[in-house]
Coordinates of N, CA and C in Angstrom, one line a residue:
M189 N 53.2 -1.8 103.6 CA 53.1 -2.8 104.6 C 51.6 -3.0 104.8
A190 N 51.1 -4.2 104.7 CA 49.7 -4.5 104.9 C 49.4 -4.6 106.4
L191 N 48.1 -4.3 106.7 CA 47.6 -4.4 108.1 C 47.2 -5.8 108.3
S192 N 47.4 -6.2 109.6 CA 46.9 -7.5 110.0 C 45.4 -7.5 110.1
E193 N 44.8 -8.6 110.3 CA 43.3 -8.7 110.4 C 42.9 -7.9 111.7
E194 N 43.6 -8.1 112.7 CA 43.3 -7.3 114.0 C 43.3 -5.8 113.8
E195 N 44.3 -5.4 113.1 CA 44.5 -3.9 112.8 C 43.4 -3.4 111.9
Q196 N 43.0 -4.2 110.9 CA 41.9 -3.8 110.0 C 40.6 -3.8 110.7
R197 N 40.4 -4.7 111.6 CA 39.1 -4.7 112.4 C 39.1 -3.5 113.3
L198 N 40.2 -3.1 114.0 CA 40.2 -2.0 114.8 C 40.0 -0.7 114.0
L199 N 40.6 -0.6 112.8 CA 40.5 0.5 111.9 C 39.0 0.7 111.5
E200 N 38.3 -0.4 111.2 CA 36.9 -0.3 110.8 C 36.1 0.1 111.9
Q201 N 36.4 -0.3 113.1 CA 35.6 0.1 114.3 C 35.8 1.6 114.6
M202 N 37.0 2.1 114.4 CA 37.3 3.5 114.6 C 36.6 4.3 113.6
E203 N 36.6 3.9 112.3 CA 35.9 4.6 111.3 C 34.4 4.7 111.6
A204 N 33.8 3.5 112.0 CA 32.4 3.5 112.3 C 32.1 4.4 113.5
A205 N 32.9 4.4 114.5 CA 32.7 5.3 115.6 C 32.8 6.8 115.2
L206 N 33.7 7.1 114.4 CA 33.9 8.5 113.9 C 32.7 8.9 113.0
A207 N 32.2 8.0 112.2 CA 31.0 8.3 111.4 C 29.8 8.5 112.2
A208 N 29.7 7.8 113.3 CA 28.5 7.9 114.2 C 28.6 9.2 115.0
E209 N 29.9 9.6 115.4 CA 30.1 10.7 116.2 C 30.0 12.1 115.4
D210 N 30.6 12.1 114.2 CA 30.7 13.3 113.5 C 30.4 13.0 112.0
P211 N 29.1 12.9 111.6 CA 28.8 12.6 110.2 C 29.2 13.8 109.2
K212 N 29.2 15.0 109.7 CA 29.7 16.1 108.8 C 31.1 16.0 108.4
L213 N 31.9 15.6 109.3 CA 33.4 15.4 109.0 C 33.5 14.3 108.0
V214 N 32.8 13.2 108.1 CA 32.8 12.1 107.2 C 32.4 12.5 105.8
N215 N 31.3 13.3 105.7 CA 30.9 13.8 104.4 C 31.9 14.7 103.8
T216 N 32.5 15.6 104.6 CA 33.5 16.5 104.1 C 34.7 15.7 103.6
M217 N 35.1 14.7 104.3 CA 36.3 13.9 103.9 C 36.0 13.1 102.6
R218 N 34.8 12.7 102.4 CA 34.4 12.0 101.2 C 34.2 12.9 100.1
G219 N 33.9 14.2 100.3 CA 33.7 15.1 99.2 C 32.3 15.1 98.7
T220 N 31.3 14.6 99.5 CA 29.9 14.5 99.1 C 29.1 15.4 99.9
G221 N 29.6 16.5 100.3 CA 28.9 17.5 101.2 C 27.8 18.2 100.5
P222 N 27.1 19.0 101.2 CA 26.0 19.7 100.6 C 26.4 20.8 99.6
R223 N 27.6 21.3 99.8 CA 28.1 22.3 98.8 C 28.3 21.7 97.4
R224 N 28.8 20.5 97.4 CA 29.0 19.9 96.1 C 27.6 19.5 95.5
V225 N 26.7 19.1 96.3 CA 25.4 18.7 95.8 C 24.7 19.9 95.2
H226 N 24.8 21.1 95.9 CA 24.1 22.3 95.4 C 24.8 22.8 94.1
R227 N 26.1 22.7 94.0 CA 26.8 23.1 92.8 C 26.3 22.2 91.6
R228 N 26.3 20.9 91.8 CA 25.8 20.0 90.8 C 24.4 20.3 90.4
R229 N 23.5 20.6 91.4 CA 22.2 21.0 91.1 C 22.0 22.3 90.3
A230 N 22.9 23.2 90.6 CA 22.8 24.5 89.9 C 23.3 24.3 88.5
A231 N 24.3 23.5 88.3 CA 24.8 23.2 86.9 C 23.7 22.5 86.1
L232 N 23.1 21.5 86.7 CA 22.0 20.8 85.9 C 20.9 21.7 85.6
A233 N 20.6 22.6 86.5 CA 19.5 23.6 86.3 C 19.9 24.5 85.1
G234 N 21.1 24.9 85.0 CA 21.6 25.7 83.9 C 21.4 24.9 82.6
V235 N 21.7 23.7 82.5 CA 21.5 22.8 81.3 C 20.0 22.7 81.1
G236 N 19.2 22.5 82.1 CA 17.8 22.5 81.9 C 17.2 23.8 81.4
F237 N 17.8 24.9 81.8 CA 17.3 26.2 81.3 C 17.5 26.3 79.8
F238 N 18.7 25.9 79.3 CA 19.0 26.0 77.9 C 18.2 25.0 77.1
A239 N 17.9 23.8 77.7 CA 17.0 22.8 77.0 C 15.6 23.4 76.9
G240 N 15.1 24.1 78.0 CA 13.8 24.7 77.9 C 13.8 25.8 76.9
L241 N 14.9 26.6 76.8 CA 15.0 27.6 75.7 C 14.9 27.1 74.3
A242 N 15.6 25.9 74.1 CA 15.6 25.3 72.8 C 14.1 24.8 72.5
L243 N 13.4 24.2 73.5 CA 12.1 23.8 73.3 C 11.2 25.0 73.0
L244 N 11.4 26.1 73.6 CA 10.6 27.3 73.4 C 10.8 27.8 72.0
I245 N 12.0 27.8 71.5 CA 12.3 28.3 70.2 C 11.7 27.3 69.1
A246 N 12.0 26.0 69.4 CA 11.5 25.0 68.4 C 9.9 25.0 68.4
G247 N 9.3 25.2 69.5 CA 7.9 25.2 69.6 C 7.2 26.4 68.9
M248 N 8.0 27.5 68.8 CA 7.4 28.6 68.1 C 7.1 28.4 66.6
S249 N 7.9 27.5 66.0 CA 7.7 27.2 64.6 C 6.9 26.0 64.4
T250 N 6.7 25.2 65.4 CA 5.9 23.9 65.1 C 4.7 23.9 66.0
Y251 N 4.8 23.6 67.3 CA 3.6 23.4 68.1 C 3.7 24.4 69.3
L252 N 2.5 25.0 69.6 CA 2.4 25.9 70.7 C 2.7 25.2 72.0
F253 N 2.3 23.9 72.1 CA 2.5 23.2 73.3 C 3.9 23.1 73.7
L254 N 4.8 22.9 72.7 CA 6.2 22.8 73.0 C 6.8 24.1 73.5
S255 N 6.3 25.2 73.0 CA 6.7 26.5 73.6 C 6.3 26.7 75.0
V256 N 5.1 26.3 75.4 CA 4.6 26.4 76.7 C 5.4 25.5 77.6
L257 N 5.7 24.3 77.2 CA 6.5 23.3 78.0 C 7.9 23.9 78.1
G258 N 8.5 24.4 77.1 CA 9.8 25.0 77.2 C 9.9 26.1 78.2
F259 N 8.8 27.0 78.2 CA 8.8 28.1 79.1 C 8.7 27.6 80.6
V260 N 7.9 26.6 80.8 CA 7.7 26.1 82.1 C 9.0 25.4 82.6
I261 N 9.7 24.7 81.7 CA 11.0 24.1 82.1 C 12.0 25.2 82.4
M262 N 12.0 26.3 81.6 CA 12.9 27.4 81.9 C 12.7 28.0 83.2
V263 N 11.4 28.3 83.6 CA 11.1 28.9 84.9 C 11.5 27.9 86.0
A264 N 11.2 26.7 85.9 CA 11.5 25.7 87.0 C 13.0 25.6 87.1
A265 N 13.8 25.6 86.0 CA 15.2 25.5 86.1 C 15.8 26.8 86.7
A266 N 15.3 27.9 86.3 CA 15.8 29.2 86.9 C 15.6 29.2 88.4
V267 N 14.4 28.8 88.9 CA 14.1 28.8 90.3 C 15.1 27.8 91.0
T268 N 15.2 26.6 90.4 CA 16.1 25.6 91.0 C 17.6 26.1 91.1
A269 N 18.0 26.8 90.0 CA 19.4 27.3 90.0 C 19.6 28.4 91.0
I270 N 18.7 29.3 91.1 CA 18.8 30.4 92.1 C 18.8 29.8 93.5
Y271 N 17.9 28.8 93.8 CA 17.9 28.2 95.2 C 19.2 27.5 95.4
A272 N 19.7 26.7 94.5 CA 20.9 25.9 94.7 C 22.1 26.9 94.8
W273 N 22.2 27.9 94.0 CA 23.3 28.8 94.0 C 23.4 29.6 95.3
Q274 N 22.2 29.9 95.9 CA 22.2 30.6 97.2 C 22.8 29.7 98.3
H275 N 22.7 28.4 98.2 CA 23.1 27.4 99.2 C 24.5 26.9 98.9
V276 N 25.1 27.3 97.8 CA 26.5 26.8 97.5 C 27.5 27.4 98.6
G277 N 27.3 28.6 98.9 CA 28.2 29.3 99.9 C 28.0 29.0 101.3
S278 N 26.8 28.3 101.6 CA 26.4 28.1 103.0 C 26.9 26.7 103.6
G279 N 27.4 25.9 102.7 CA 27.9 24.6 103.2 C 29.3 24.7 103.7
P280 N 29.8 23.5 104.2 CA 31.2 23.5 104.7 C 32.2 23.7 103.5
D281 N 33.3 24.4 103.8 CA 34.3 24.6 102.9 C 35.2 23.4 102.7
P282 N 35.2 22.8 101.5 CA 35.9 21.5 101.3 C 37.4 21.6 101.5
K283 N 38.0 22.8 101.3 CA 39.4 22.9 101.5 C 39.8 22.9 102.9
S284 N 39.0 23.5 103.8 CA 39.4 23.6 105.2 C 38.8 22.5 106.0
G285 N 37.7 21.8 105.4 CA 37.1 20.7 106.1 C 36.2 21.1 107.3
G286 N 35.9 22.4 107.4 CA 35.0 22.8 108.4 C 34.1 24.0 108.0
E287 N 33.3 24.4 108.9 CA 32.4 25.5 108.5 C 33.3 26.8 108.4
R288 N 32.8 27.7 107.5 CA 33.5 28.9 107.4 C 33.4 29.8 108.6
L289 N 34.5 30.4 109.0 CA 34.4 31.3 110.2 C 34.3 32.7 109.6
R290 N 33.3 33.4 110.1 CA 33.2 34.8 109.7 C 33.3 35.7 110.9
A291 N 34.0 36.7 110.8 CA 34.1 37.7 111.9 C 32.9 38.5 111.9
P292 N 32.3 38.7 113.1 CA 31.1 39.5 113.1 C 31.4 40.9 112.8
Q293 N 30.6 41.4 111.9 CA 30.7 42.8 111.4 C 29.9 43.7 112.2
P294 N 30.4 44.8 112.7 CA 29.5 45.8 113.4 C 28.6 46.4 112.4
S295 N 27.4 46.8 112.9 CA 26.4 47.4 112.0 C 26.8 48.7 111.4
G296 N 27.6 49.4 112.1 CA 28.1 50.7 111.6 C 29.5 50.9 111.9
S297 N 30.4 50.6 111.0 CA 31.8 50.7 111.2 C 32.2 52.2 111.3
D298 N 33.5 52.4 111.7 CA 33.9 53.8 111.8 C 34.0 54.5 110.5
S299 N 34.5 53.8 109.5 CA 34.6 54.5 108.2 C 33.2 54.8 107.6
T300 N 32.2 53.9 107.8 CA 30.9 54.2 107.4 C 30.3 55.3 108.2
R301 N 30.5 55.3 109.4 CA 30.0 56.3 110.3 C 30.5 57.7 109.9
N302 N 31.9 57.8 109.7 CA 32.5 59.0 109.3 C 31.9 59.5 107.9
F303 N 31.8 58.6 107.0 CA 31.2 58.9 105.7 C 29.8 59.5 105.9
M304 N 29.0 58.9 106.7 CA 27.6 59.4 106.9 C 27.6 60.7 107.6
D305 N 28.5 60.9 108.5 CA 28.6 62.2 109.2 C 29.0 63.3 108.2
K306 N 30.0 63.0 107.3 CA 30.4 64.0 106.3 C 29.2 64.3 105.4
M307 N 28.5 63.3 105.0 CA 27.3 63.5 104.0 C 26.3 64.4 104.7
E308 N 26.0 64.1 106.0 CA 25.0 64.9 106.7 C 25.4 66.3 106.8
E309 N 26.7 66.5 107.1 CA 27.2 67.9 107.2 C 27.2 68.6 105.9
R310 N 27.5 68.0 104.8 CA 27.3 68.6 103.5 C 25.9 69.0 103.2
W311 N 25.0 68.1 103.5 CA 23.6 68.3 103.3 C 23.1 69.5 104.1
R312 N 23.5 69.6 105.3 CA 23.1 70.8 106.2 C 23.7 72.1 105.6
R313 N 25.0 72.1 105.1 CA 25.5 73.3 104.6 C 24.8 73.7 103.3
R314 N 24.5 72.7 102.4 CA 23.7 73.1 101.2 C 22.3 73.7 101.5
R315 N 21.7 73.0 102.5 CA 20.3 73.5 102.9 C 20.4 74.9 103.5
D316 N 21.4 75.1 104.3 CA 21.6 76.5 104.9 C 22.0 77.5 104.0
E317 N 22.8 77.2 102.9 CA 23.3 78.1 102.0 C 22.3 78.4 100.9
G318 N 21.2 77.5 100.8 CA 20.2 77.7 99.8 C 20.4 77.1 98.5
F319 N 21.2 76.1 98.4 CA 21.5 75.4 97.1 C 20.4 74.4 96.9

């Protein structure tokens, strides 16, 4: 069933108001969020790395300039890939449509504390027994 002109106009106004109020939600719903951008950038950097490697190998047999250029491209691609991959997990989760919720982790949990206590006790025993 098609919408009337009045309903289409109201829908467009509501979409515009939502986009102005919450642009993150609009980006998430469109699928063009920062997470997708960083993934694409990391993938392109991987392709660039292998292109630089090919130039490096080809330049070894022909021109030294190509080898240097290939090495520079490899380094730039590696830095770009690392930067982009670090930011892949920091964007909104496209499946849930919102920011990831992480439970705050205590700096020293009980199991870690017990483990450290046991290790310290063993160390003291060894030191006292002369091992």
